[in-house]
Structure formats: structure tokens, C-alpha cells
Amino acid sequence: IFRLKRDIFAIDSTTLKLSLESIDWARHRRKKAAAKTHMSMNVGNRLPTFAVVEDAAHHDSTRADALCAGLKDGDVLLAGRAYVDLAFLFGLTRRGVFFVLREKKSMVFEVLEERPHKDPRIRSDQTVRMSRKGSDEKHPETLRRVTAIVEVDGKDMEMTFITNNFAWSPRTVVELYRARWAIEIFFKELKQTCQIRGFVGYNENAVKWQVWTGML
């Protein structure tokens, strides 16, 4: 995928479980507390580019605009289905930012074209338009919908992706999304290698500074 000669970014979040008895500012549920780190990562150098650390009450999509504010024309964004917000995606398209995301099961499309392909692991490559009332207003332009067989942990799974790039091969779309998993590996290393498990302070600033230090 690096032959694309573009900056590729992945966004995601990770939840940090906290003790409700000592960290009540991060109350997440009635008997639980948690903080959440929303992060944008440069897939090329595997380093974080922007992060928001806060309590876990906010949905991932609410911080998407902040994480992607620095993306420029020609950049590529990779994200999971939690970030499928049609108004947000249309805003990226207007800025010239390409994206590849997992499709939300609740999305309703009108298929405009079945695009030809020869890869046996590609089930379909379609040009679609949002057809549900309200959705077509949030994203009035066409999207590309690619369904493929993807190997995950040694097992084949069928996955469907949406993108606003119509020039890439369907295999490139799949490989771009596969590159998004690098951010999940980063979060795992952040928690294990940097010991983001036990916290030395209880207030909000202490927790945030420990997460920031781990990322640095």
C-alpha cells in the first residue's frame, strides 16, 4: 500500500479500566469507571499524531473531527465502523481526503453499478448511493462498496468496506483496511509495555499525564 505515495492515518480508541472507589470523575457505568484514549496514528511510521484523553462517556465518532482536523488533500484515513458518520465522511470528501471504513450493517444503499473484478477473494465491487431518507442528504455523492474475503487470525471472514476512492483496485482497498490493525497493536503495546494499568495518581490530570507519558 505504500506505493500509493500518500500519508495514511488510522484512528481508533482504547478504554482504560479504572477503580471507581478512587477515580469517581471517570464514572462510566453505575459500578464502573473508565478513561478513553482517542488517537490518530501515522501508519507509515507507526507513531501517534494526535490524541484526546478523557472519560469514557463519549462515543468514538464524537471525536472524529478533532482527530482528523490535520488531514490534508490526498491523505488517506482508515477507521472502523464506529466512525461511520455520513456527514463526517462527506466533509472528508470535500476536503480531498480518501477513506476506507468497515460498513455499518444498518446502512441502506441503492446499487448503481456492479464493477468488474477478477480477484477470486473479492465478492463484489459496487458503486452505490445512500437511499434512506436523511442519509442521502448527509452524503449526497456516490460511494464505493467492496465485499471481500479477509484472513483474520488464520480464519477467512467476509467483510464489506466503503470508500470514496474509485481508482484503487479492490485488493488495495482491502489491504488498506488491513493496515488499520496497526493502531490496535499500538494500543496493546501501550497498555503492556508502558504499564498503563496501575495509576500513580487518582485525579483526572494524573491519569491523563500517565497516558501521555506512555505515548511519548
PDB file of C-alpha atoms in Angstrom:
ATOM      1  CA  ILE A   1       0.000   0.000   0.000  1.00  0.00           C
ATOM      2  CA  PHE A   2       2.945   2.360   0.448  1.00  0.00           C
ATOM      3  CA  ARG A   3       3.341   2.558  -3.326  1.00  0.00           C
ATOM      4  CA  LEU A   4       0.390   4.979  -3.095  1.00  0.00           C
ATOM      5  CA  LYS A   5       2.881   7.668  -2.007  1.00  0.00           C
ATOM      6  CA  ARG A   6       0.305   9.201   0.322  1.00  0.00           C
ATOM      7  CA  ASP A   7       0.196   9.814   4.054  1.00  0.00           C
ATOM      8  CA  ILE A   8      -2.002   7.115   5.599  1.00  0.00           C
ATOM      9  CA  PHE A   9      -3.613   7.576   9.016  1.00  0.00           C
ATOM     10  CA  ALA A  10      -5.652   5.271  11.249  1.00  0.00           C
ATOM     11  CA  ILE A  11      -7.993   6.416  14.034  1.00  0.00           C
ATOM     12  CA  ASP A  12      -9.386   4.378  16.917  1.00  0.00           C
ATOM     13  CA  SER A  13      -9.899   4.460  20.673  1.00  0.00           C
ATOM     14  CA  THR A  14      -8.995   2.292  23.642  1.00  0.00           C
ATOM     15  CA  THR A  15     -10.673   2.122  27.042  1.00  0.00           C
ATOM     16  CA  LEU A  16      -8.672   2.088  30.283  1.00  0.00           C
ATOM     17  CA  LYS A  17     -10.431   0.440  33.217  1.00  0.00           C
ATOM     18  CA  LEU A  18     -10.160   2.441  36.449  1.00  0.00           C
ATOM     19  CA  SER A  19     -11.150   1.981  40.064  1.00  0.00           C
ATOM     20  CA  LEU A  20     -14.472   3.702  40.801  1.00  0.00           C
ATOM     21  CA  GLU A  21     -13.664   3.942  44.514  1.00  0.00           C
ATOM     22  CA  SER A  22     -10.717   6.291  43.901  1.00  0.00           C
ATOM     23  CA  ILE A  23     -11.398   7.754  40.453  1.00  0.00           C
ATOM     24  CA  ASP A  24     -15.034   8.856  40.556  1.00  0.00           C
ATOM     25  CA  TRP A  25     -14.562  11.568  37.888  1.00  0.00           C
ATOM     26  CA  ALA A  26     -14.434   8.828  35.237  1.00  0.00           C
ATOM     27  CA  ARG A  27     -17.676   7.092  36.200  1.00  0.00           C
ATOM     28  CA  HIS A  28     -18.609   5.047  33.134  1.00  0.00           C
ATOM     29  CA  ARG A  29     -21.433   2.861  34.387  1.00  0.00           C
ATOM     30  CA  ARG A  30     -23.158   2.549  37.743  1.00  0.00           C
ATOM     31  CA  LYS A  31     -20.377   0.422  39.262  1.00  0.00           C
ATOM     32  CA  LYS A  32     -17.506   1.062  36.854  1.00  0.00           C
ATOM     33  CA  ALA A  33     -15.073   3.807  35.939  1.00  0.00           C
ATOM     34  CA  ALA A  34     -13.018   4.147  32.761  1.00  0.00           C
ATOM     35  CA  ALA A  35     -10.992   6.617  30.731  1.00  0.00           C
ATOM     36  CA  LYS A  36     -10.737   6.571  26.953  1.00  0.00           C
ATOM     37  CA  THR A  37      -7.885   7.479  24.638  1.00  0.00           C
ATOM     38  CA  HIS A  38      -8.949   8.582  21.139  1.00  0.00           C
ATOM     39  CA  MET A  39      -5.954   8.568  18.821  1.00  0.00           C
ATOM     40  CA  SER A  40      -4.813   9.206  15.272  1.00  0.00           C
ATOM     41  CA  MET A  41      -1.737   7.270  14.145  1.00  0.00           C
ATOM     42  CA  ASN A  42       0.508   7.652  11.110  1.00  0.00           C
ATOM     43  CA  VAL A  43       0.534   4.135   9.622  1.00  0.00           C
ATOM     44  CA  GLY A  44       3.836   4.782   7.835  1.00  0.00           C
ATOM     45  CA  ASN A  45       5.977   5.475  10.919  1.00  0.00           C
ATOM     46  CA  ARG A  46       3.652   3.806  13.484  1.00  0.00           C
ATOM     47  CA  LEU A  47       3.632   6.924  15.688  1.00  0.00           C
ATOM     48  CA  PRO A  48       0.632   8.782  17.177  1.00  0.00           C
ATOM     49  CA  THR A  49      -0.115  12.162  15.611  1.00  0.00           C
ATOM     50  CA  PHE A  50      -3.000  13.420  17.778  1.00  0.00           C
ATOM     51  CA  ALA A  51      -4.812  12.139  20.854  1.00  0.00           C
ATOM     52  CA  VAL A  52      -7.667  13.043  23.191  1.00  0.00           C
ATOM     53  CA  VAL A  53      -7.660  11.523  26.696  1.00  0.00           C
ATOM     54  CA  GLU A  54     -10.924  11.864  28.641  1.00  0.00           C
ATOM     55  CA  ASP A  55     -13.611   9.907  30.474  1.00  0.00           C
ATOM     56  CA  ALA A  56     -15.182   7.028  28.548  1.00  0.00           C
ATOM     57  CA  ALA A  57     -18.673   8.531  28.239  1.00  0.00           C
ATOM     58  CA  HIS A  58     -18.094   9.867  24.711  1.00  0.00           C
ATOM     59  CA  HIS A  59     -18.760   7.745  21.621  1.00  0.00           C
ATOM     60  CA  ASP A  60     -15.832   7.313  19.240  1.00  0.00           C
ATOM     61  CA  SER A  61     -17.486   9.277  16.428  1.00  0.00           C
ATOM     62  CA  THR A  62     -17.791  12.431  18.559  1.00  0.00           C
ATOM     63  CA  ARG A  63     -14.003  12.900  18.458  1.00  0.00           C
ATOM     64  CA  ALA A  64     -13.562  12.033  14.761  1.00  0.00           C
ATOM     65  CA  ASP A  65     -13.453  15.667  13.616  1.00  0.00           C
ATOM     66  CA  ALA A  66     -10.768  16.537  16.169  1.00  0.00           C
ATOM     67  CA  LEU A  67      -8.645  13.506  15.251  1.00  0.00           C
ATOM     68  CA  CYS A  68      -8.851  14.304  11.537  1.00  0.00           C
ATOM     69  CA  ALA A  69      -8.541  18.086  11.669  1.00  0.00           C
ATOM     70  CA  GLY A  70      -4.918  17.906  10.467  1.00  0.00           C
ATOM     71  CA  LEU A  71      -5.576  15.686   7.441  1.00  0.00           C
ATOM     72  CA  LYS A  72      -4.913  17.387   4.110  1.00  0.00           C
ATOM     73  CA  ASP A  73      -5.853  16.922   0.477  1.00  0.00           C
ATOM     74  CA  GLY A  74      -4.681  13.495  -0.743  1.00  0.00           C
ATOM     75  CA  ASP A  75      -4.298  11.894   2.705  1.00  0.00           C
ATOM     76  CA  VAL A  76      -5.913   8.522   3.448  1.00  0.00           C
ATOM     77  CA  LEU A  77      -7.984   7.738   6.553  1.00  0.00           C
ATOM     78  CA  LEU A  78      -8.587   4.195   7.858  1.00  0.00           C
ATOM     79  CA  ALA A  79     -11.210   3.564  10.545  1.00  0.00           C
ATOM     80  CA  GLY A  80     -13.632   1.013  11.952  1.00  0.00           C
ATOM     81  CA  ARG A  81     -17.408   1.061  11.629  1.00  0.00           C
ATOM     82  CA  ALA A  82     -17.755   3.144  14.827  1.00  0.00           C
ATOM     83  CA  TYR A  83     -16.661   6.165  12.775  1.00  0.00           C
ATOM     84  CA  VAL A  84     -19.250   5.754  10.020  1.00  0.00           C
ATOM     85  CA  ASP A  85     -20.913   9.152  10.303  1.00  0.00           C
ATOM     86  CA  LEU A  86     -22.156  10.239   6.878  1.00  0.00           C
ATOM     87  CA  ALA A  87     -21.810  13.976   7.457  1.00  0.00           C
ATOM     88  CA  PHE A  88     -18.256  13.453   8.733  1.00  0.00           C
ATOM     89  CA  LEU A  89     -17.358  11.295   5.718  1.00  0.00           C
ATOM     90  CA  PHE A  90     -18.806  13.795   3.256  1.00  0.00           C
ATOM     91  CA  GLY A  91     -16.739  16.500   4.939  1.00  0.00           C
ATOM     92  CA  LEU A  92     -13.609  14.408   4.287  1.00  0.00           C
ATOM     93  CA  THR A  93     -14.569  14.009   0.626  1.00  0.00           C
ATOM     94  CA  ARG A  94     -14.991  17.755   0.204  1.00  0.00           C
ATOM     95  CA  ARG A  95     -11.521  18.252   1.708  1.00  0.00           C
ATOM     96  CA  GLY A  96      -9.973  15.774  -0.743  1.00  0.00           C
ATOM     97  CA  VAL A  97      -9.280  13.141   1.938  1.00  0.00           C
ATOM     98  CA  PHE A  98      -9.733   9.496   0.907  1.00  0.00           C
ATOM     99  CA  PHE A  99     -11.115   6.963   3.397  1.00  0.00           C
ATOM    100  CA  VAL A 100     -11.637   3.226   3.886  1.00  0.00           C
ATOM    101  CA  LEU A 101     -14.025   2.093   6.645  1.00  0.00           C
ATOM    102  CA  ARG A 102     -15.973  -1.039   7.579  1.00  0.00           C
ATOM    103  CA  GLU A 103     -19.592  -0.811   6.515  1.00  0.00           C
ATOM    104  CA  LYS A 104     -22.262  -0.407   9.186  1.00  0.00           C
ATOM    105  CA  LYS A 105     -24.883  -3.142   8.951  1.00  0.00           C
ATOM    106  CA  SER A 106     -27.678  -0.570   9.239  1.00  0.00           C
ATOM    107  CA  MET A 107     -26.613   1.315   6.104  1.00  0.00           C
ATOM    108  CA  VAL A 108     -29.120   1.237   3.212  1.00  0.00           C
ATOM    109  CA  PHE A 109     -27.788   1.610  -0.339  1.00  0.00           C
ATOM    110  CA  GLU A 110     -29.041   1.760  -3.890  1.00  0.00           C
ATOM    111  CA  VAL A 111     -26.626  -0.138  -6.150  1.00  0.00           C
ATOM    112  CA  LEU A 112     -25.858   1.944  -9.245  1.00  0.00           C
ATOM    113  CA  GLU A 113     -23.140  -0.231 -10.816  1.00  0.00           C
ATOM    114  CA  GLU A 114     -21.514  -3.631 -10.455  1.00  0.00           C
ATOM    115  CA  ARG A 115     -17.828  -3.018 -11.136  1.00  0.00           C
ATOM    116  CA  PRO A 116     -15.890  -5.846 -12.876  1.00  0.00           C
ATOM    117  CA  HIS A 117     -13.108  -7.650 -10.992  1.00  0.00           C
ATOM    118  CA  LYS A 118     -11.003 -10.801 -11.394  1.00  0.00           C
ATOM    119  CA  ASP A 119      -9.770 -11.450  -7.854  1.00  0.00           C
ATOM    120  CA  PRO A 120     -11.443 -14.645  -6.515  1.00  0.00           C
ATOM    121  CA  ARG A 121     -11.351 -13.262  -2.953  1.00  0.00           C
ATOM    122  CA  ILE A 122     -13.382 -10.203  -3.953  1.00  0.00           C
ATOM    123  CA  ARG A 123     -17.099 -10.975  -3.709  1.00  0.00           C
ATOM    124  CA  SER A 124     -18.370  -7.686  -5.132  1.00  0.00           C
ATOM    125  CA  ASP A 125     -17.235  -4.193  -6.113  1.00  0.00           C
ATOM    126  CA  GLN A 126     -20.149  -1.766  -6.379  1.00  0.00           C
ATOM    127  CA  THR A 127     -20.906   1.897  -6.900  1.00  0.00           C
ATOM    128  CA  VAL A 128     -23.719   2.828  -4.505  1.00  0.00           C
ATOM    129  CA  ARG A 129     -25.733   5.788  -3.291  1.00  0.00           C
ATOM    130  CA  MET A 130     -27.320   6.253   0.124  1.00  0.00           C
ATOM    131  CA  SER A 131     -31.059   5.600  -0.249  1.00  0.00           C
ATOM    132  CA  ARG A 132     -32.514   6.035   3.255  1.00  0.00           C
ATOM    133  CA  LYS A 133     -34.318   9.346   3.817  1.00  0.00           C
ATOM    134  CA  GLY A 134     -31.941  11.765   5.529  1.00  0.00           C
ATOM    135  CA  SER A 135     -28.838   9.709   4.742  1.00  0.00           C
ATOM    136  CA  ASP A 136     -28.791  10.908   1.137  1.00  0.00           C
ATOM    137  CA  GLU A 137     -28.771  14.497   2.394  1.00  0.00           C
ATOM    138  CA  LYS A 138     -25.824  13.877   4.733  1.00  0.00           C
ATOM    139  CA  HIS A 139     -23.827  12.150   1.971  1.00  0.00           C
ATOM    140  CA  PRO A 140     -25.285  13.096  -1.453  1.00  0.00           C
ATOM    141  CA  GLU A 141     -22.388  11.690  -3.510  1.00  0.00           C
ATOM    142  CA  THR A 142     -21.789   8.086  -4.540  1.00  0.00           C
ATOM    143  CA  LEU A 143     -19.651   5.659  -2.543  1.00  0.00           C
ATOM    144  CA  ARG A 144     -17.770   2.522  -3.451  1.00  0.00           C
ATOM    145  CA  ARG A 145     -18.691  -0.700  -1.633  1.00  0.00           C
ATOM    146  CA  VAL A 146     -16.215  -3.608  -1.692  1.00  0.00           C
ATOM    147  CA  THR A 147     -17.001  -7.013  -0.187  1.00  0.00           C
ATOM    148  CA  ALA A 148     -14.060  -9.394   0.202  1.00  0.00           C
ATOM    149  CA  ILE A 149     -12.818 -12.493   1.996  1.00  0.00           C
ATOM    150  CA  VAL A 150     -10.211 -11.374   4.526  1.00  0.00           C
ATOM    151  CA  GLU A 151      -7.977 -13.603   6.638  1.00  0.00           C
ATOM    152  CA  VAL A 152      -8.207 -12.716  10.344  1.00  0.00           C
ATOM    153  CA  ASP A 153      -6.198 -14.747  12.873  1.00  0.00           C
ATOM    154  CA  GLY A 154      -5.852 -17.571  10.376  1.00  0.00           C
ATOM    155  CA  LYS A 155      -9.570 -17.709   9.533  1.00  0.00           C
ATOM    156  CA  ASP A 156     -11.372 -16.351   6.462  1.00  0.00           C
ATOM    157  CA  MET A 157     -14.073 -13.760   7.138  1.00  0.00           C
ATOM    158  CA  GLU A 158     -16.333 -11.845   4.778  1.00  0.00           C
ATOM    159  CA  MET A 159     -16.009  -8.081   5.291  1.00  0.00           C
ATOM    160  CA  THR A 160     -17.543  -5.115   3.490  1.00  0.00           C
ATOM    161  CA  PHE A 161     -15.790  -1.768   3.163  1.00  0.00           C
ATOM    162  CA  ILE A 162     -16.843   1.666   1.955  1.00  0.00           C
ATOM    163  CA  THR A 163     -14.521   4.174   0.302  1.00  0.00           C
ATOM    164  CA  ASN A 164     -14.700   7.374  -1.723  1.00  0.00           C
ATOM    165  CA  ASN A 165     -11.827   6.324  -3.999  1.00  0.00           C
ATOM    166  CA  PHE A 166     -12.887   4.751  -7.303  1.00  0.00           C
ATOM    167  CA  ALA A 167      -9.394   4.362  -8.808  1.00  0.00           C
ATOM    168  CA  TRP A 168      -7.825   1.843  -6.418  1.00  0.00           C
ATOM    169  CA  SER A 169      -8.085  -1.865  -7.126  1.00  0.00           C
ATOM    170  CA  PRO A 170     -10.453  -3.697  -4.743  1.00  0.00           C
ATOM    171  CA  ARG A 171      -7.417  -5.555  -3.329  1.00  0.00           C
ATOM    172  CA  THR A 172      -5.821  -2.205  -2.445  1.00  0.00           C
ATOM    173  CA  VAL A 173      -8.982  -1.247  -0.534  1.00  0.00           C
ATOM    174  CA  VAL A 174      -8.744  -4.477   1.476  1.00  0.00           C
ATOM    175  CA  GLU A 175      -5.018  -4.099   2.160  1.00  0.00           C
ATOM    176  CA  LEU A 176      -5.506  -0.512   3.287  1.00  0.00           C
ATOM    177  CA  TYR A 177      -8.062  -1.607   5.866  1.00  0.00           C
ATOM    178  CA  ARG A 178      -5.748  -4.404   6.999  1.00  0.00           C
ATOM    179  CA  ALA A 179      -3.122  -1.717   7.718  1.00  0.00           C
ATOM    180  CA  ARG A 180      -5.553  -0.158  10.207  1.00  0.00           C
ATOM    181  CA  TRP A 181      -4.874  -3.035  12.602  1.00  0.00           C
ATOM    182  CA  ALA A 182      -1.507  -1.420  13.367  1.00  0.00           C
ATOM    183  CA  ILE A 183      -3.263   1.002  15.716  1.00  0.00           C
ATOM    184  CA  GLU A 184      -4.768  -1.884  17.690  1.00  0.00           C
ATOM    185  CA  ILE A 185      -1.276  -3.364  18.101  1.00  0.00           C
ATOM    186  CA  PHE A 186      -0.071   0.050  19.286  1.00  0.00           C
ATOM    187  CA  PHE A 187      -2.773   0.196  21.976  1.00  0.00           C
ATOM    188  CA  LYS A 188      -1.834  -3.300  23.164  1.00  0.00           C
ATOM    189  CA  GLU A 189       1.819  -2.291  23.457  1.00  0.00           C
ATOM    190  CA  LEU A 190       0.855   0.949  25.204  1.00  0.00           C
ATOM    191  CA  LYS A 191      -1.005  -0.941  27.923  1.00  0.00           C
ATOM    192  CA  GLN A 192       1.507  -3.787  28.331  1.00  0.00           C
ATOM    193  CA  THR A 193       4.972  -2.364  27.643  1.00  0.00           C
ATOM    194  CA  CYS A 194       4.330   1.077  29.134  1.00  0.00           C
ATOM    195  CA  GLN A 195       2.416  -0.365  32.108  1.00  0.00           C
ATOM    196  CA  ILE A 196      -0.747   1.679  31.593  1.00  0.00           C
ATOM    197  CA  ARG A 197      -2.558  -0.480  34.135  1.00  0.00           C
ATOM    198  CA  GLY A 198      -1.841   0.842  37.610  1.00  0.00           C
ATOM    199  CA  PHE A 199      -2.001   4.618  38.051  1.00  0.00           C
ATOM    200  CA  VAL A 200       0.227   6.656  40.365  1.00  0.00           C
ATOM    201  CA  GLY A 201      -2.377   9.404  40.824  1.00  0.00           C
ATOM    202  CA  TYR A 202      -6.154   9.446  41.131  1.00  0.00           C
ATOM    203  CA  ASN A 203      -7.275  12.801  39.749  1.00  0.00           C
ATOM    204  CA  GLU A 204      -8.027  13.449  36.089  1.00  0.00           C
ATOM    205  CA  ASN A 205      -4.760  15.234  35.313  1.00  0.00           C
ATOM    206  CA  ALA A 206      -2.682  12.449  36.885  1.00  0.00           C
ATOM    207  CA  VAL A 207      -4.335   9.780  34.719  1.00  0.00           C
ATOM    208  CA  LYS A 208      -4.004  11.909  31.576  1.00  0.00           C
ATOM    209  CA  TRP A 209      -0.331  12.656  32.201  1.00  0.00           C
ATOM    210  CA  GLN A 210       0.452   8.971  32.682  1.00  0.00           C
ATOM    211  CA  VAL A 211      -1.203   8.105  29.368  1.00  0.00           C
ATOM    212  CA  TRP A 212       0.590  10.982  27.610  1.00  0.00           C
ATOM    213  CA  THR A 213       3.915   9.842  29.055  1.00  0.00           C
ATOM    214  CA  GLY A 214       3.311   6.287  27.836  1.00  0.00           C
ATOM    215  CA  MET A 215       2.642   7.514  24.300  1.00  0.00           C
ATOM    216  CA  LEU A 216       5.744   9.712  24.333  1.00  0.00           C
TER     217      LEU A 216
END
